[in-house]
Amino acid sequence: VGMWVGKFHILKYNFIPELVKNNPDVFWILVFAGDLEKQKVQAENVKIFHNLPQEDLVNLYNLADFTISTSAVESFGLTQIESASCDTKIICYRTGAFFDWWDDRLGIRIEEHTLEKFQEAVKKIKEEDSTKYSPRQAIIDKGLTIENFDKGILEAVEYVTKSQCNYTSV
């Protein structure tokens, strides 16, 4: 089971139709943010969802064998972090949080943004022994926990509150 989460946008959804077509042995879960106008499933091996509550999304991450992000540009990569937190392997491009940080226990990071490289990664992740991956532990070891997030936010707010910011209008 492969999963993709994102917006119906060329930068996010770009290679998904071809990957679905090229991998009929994978059951694909596609989760779209926002409403879709009666999106028609074009393949037997696809189930489409949209606007899911967080708890339903977590359940789907836990059903998937891997989550894929074909996005060429990410500000952070929340989908991948959520997936890894559910101990689901990820396939993603070198962008967002994974631009300068990677741990092979997460899954496979694509270095060249091409359909062929994503196809190779899907093939590899299907064939490899899944015990070589431990995405949740990699996330914990990196310190990407809710406790550290809360601490970081509080520190940022305290810093901004105490700093002497002088803004002038132009």
Short mmCIF file of C-alpha atoms in Angstrom, two decimals, residues 34-130:
data_model
loop_
_atom_site.label_atom_id
_atom_site.label_comp_id
_atom_site.label_asym_id
_atom_site.label_seq_id
_atom_site.Cartn_x
_atom_site.Cartn_y
_atom_site.Cartn_z
CA GLY A 34 -9.43 20.67 -0.10
CA ASP A 35 -12.60 19.71 -1.89
CA LEU A 36 -12.52 17.88 -5.17
CA GLU A 37 -15.21 18.07 -7.79
CA LYS A 38 -16.21 14.41 -8.07
CA GLN A 39 -12.70 13.16 -8.74
CA LYS A 40 -13.04 9.98 -10.77
CA VAL A 41 -10.79 7.05 -10.01
CA GLN A 42 -9.05 6.05 -13.21
CA ALA A 43 -7.51 2.86 -11.82
CA GLU A 44 -8.71 -0.16 -9.86
CA ASN A 45 -5.80 0.15 -7.43
CA VAL A 46 -6.67 3.64 -6.11
CA LYS A 47 -8.83 4.99 -3.31
CA ILE A 48 -9.23 8.78 -3.11
CA PHE A 49 -9.99 10.76 0.04
CA HIS A 50 -10.18 14.49 0.69
CA ASN A 51 -10.46 16.80 3.70
CA LEU A 52 -9.84 14.07 6.25
CA PRO A 53 -9.77 14.74 10.00
CA GLN A 54 -6.30 14.24 11.51
CA GLU A 55 -7.28 11.02 13.30
CA ASP A 56 -8.43 9.45 10.01
CA LEU A 57 -5.21 10.53 8.33
CA VAL A 58 -3.22 8.86 11.10
CA ASN A 59 -5.18 5.63 10.55
CA LEU A 60 -4.33 5.72 6.84
CA TYR A 61 -0.62 6.35 7.54
CA ASN A 62 -0.72 3.27 9.75
CA LEU A 63 -2.28 1.20 6.93
CA ALA A 64 0.31 2.23 4.35
CA ASP A 65 3.59 0.45 3.69
CA PHE A 66 5.11 3.71 2.49
CA THR A 67 4.19 7.34 1.92
CA ILE A 68 5.50 9.15 -1.13
CA SER A 69 5.94 12.86 -1.74
CA THR A 70 6.83 13.75 -5.32
CA SER A 71 6.85 17.47 -4.55
CA ALA A 72 9.78 19.41 -5.94
CA VAL A 73 9.37 22.17 -3.34
CA GLU A 74 8.40 21.94 0.34
CA SER A 75 8.57 24.51 3.08
CA PHE A 76 8.94 21.75 5.69
CA GLY A 77 7.55 18.34 4.74
CA LEU A 78 4.86 17.82 7.36
CA THR A 79 3.34 14.85 5.52
CA GLN A 80 6.64 12.99 5.64
CA ILE A 81 7.16 13.81 9.33
CA GLU A 82 3.62 12.63 10.13
CA SER A 83 4.16 9.45 8.16
CA ALA A 84 7.50 8.70 9.79
CA SER A 85 5.97 9.39 13.20
CA CYS A 86 3.48 6.60 12.43
CA ASP A 87 6.50 4.40 11.61
CA THR A 88 5.62 4.36 7.91
CA LYS A 89 8.54 4.53 5.47
CA ILE A 90 8.80 7.57 3.24
CA ILE A 91 9.96 8.29 -0.28
CA CYS A 92 10.64 11.96 -0.91
CA TYR A 93 12.76 14.40 -2.84
CA ARG A 94 15.60 16.33 -1.20
CA THR A 95 13.50 19.32 -0.13
CA GLY A 96 12.07 20.93 2.99
CA ALA A 97 13.26 19.34 6.23
CA PHE A 98 15.00 16.66 4.19
CA PHE A 99 17.13 19.05 2.15
CA ASP A 100 20.07 18.93 4.53
CA TRP A 101 18.98 16.22 6.97
CA TRP A 102 18.36 12.60 6.18
CA ASP A 103 18.49 9.29 7.99
CA ASP A 104 18.36 6.10 5.92
CA ARG A 105 16.03 4.57 8.52
CA LEU A 106 13.29 6.93 7.22
CA GLY A 107 13.05 5.38 3.76
CA ILE A 108 14.43 6.63 0.45
CA ARG A 109 15.37 10.20 -0.45
CA ILE A 110 15.47 11.05 -4.15
CA GLU A 111 18.43 13.17 -5.18
CA GLU A 112 17.29 13.80 -8.77
CA HIS A 113 13.69 14.95 -9.28
CA THR A 114 12.63 12.66 -12.14
CA LEU A 115 9.86 10.14 -12.64
CA GLU A 116 12.47 7.46 -13.24
CA LYS A 117 14.13 8.05 -9.84
CA PHE A 118 10.76 7.92 -8.05
CA GLN A 119 9.89 4.73 -9.94
CA GLU A 120 13.22 3.18 -8.89
CA ALA A 121 12.52 4.14 -5.27
CA VAL A 122 9.04 2.56 -5.32
CA LYS A 123 10.51 -0.64 -6.77
CA LYS A 124 13.31 -0.67 -4.19
CA ILE A 125 11.06 -0.01 -1.19
CA LYS A 126 8.72 -2.83 -2.29
CA GLU A 127 11.60 -5.31 -2.62
CA GLU A 128 13.71 -4.44 0.41
CA ASP A 129 13.43 -5.99 3.84
CA SER A 130 11.25 -3.54 5.75
#
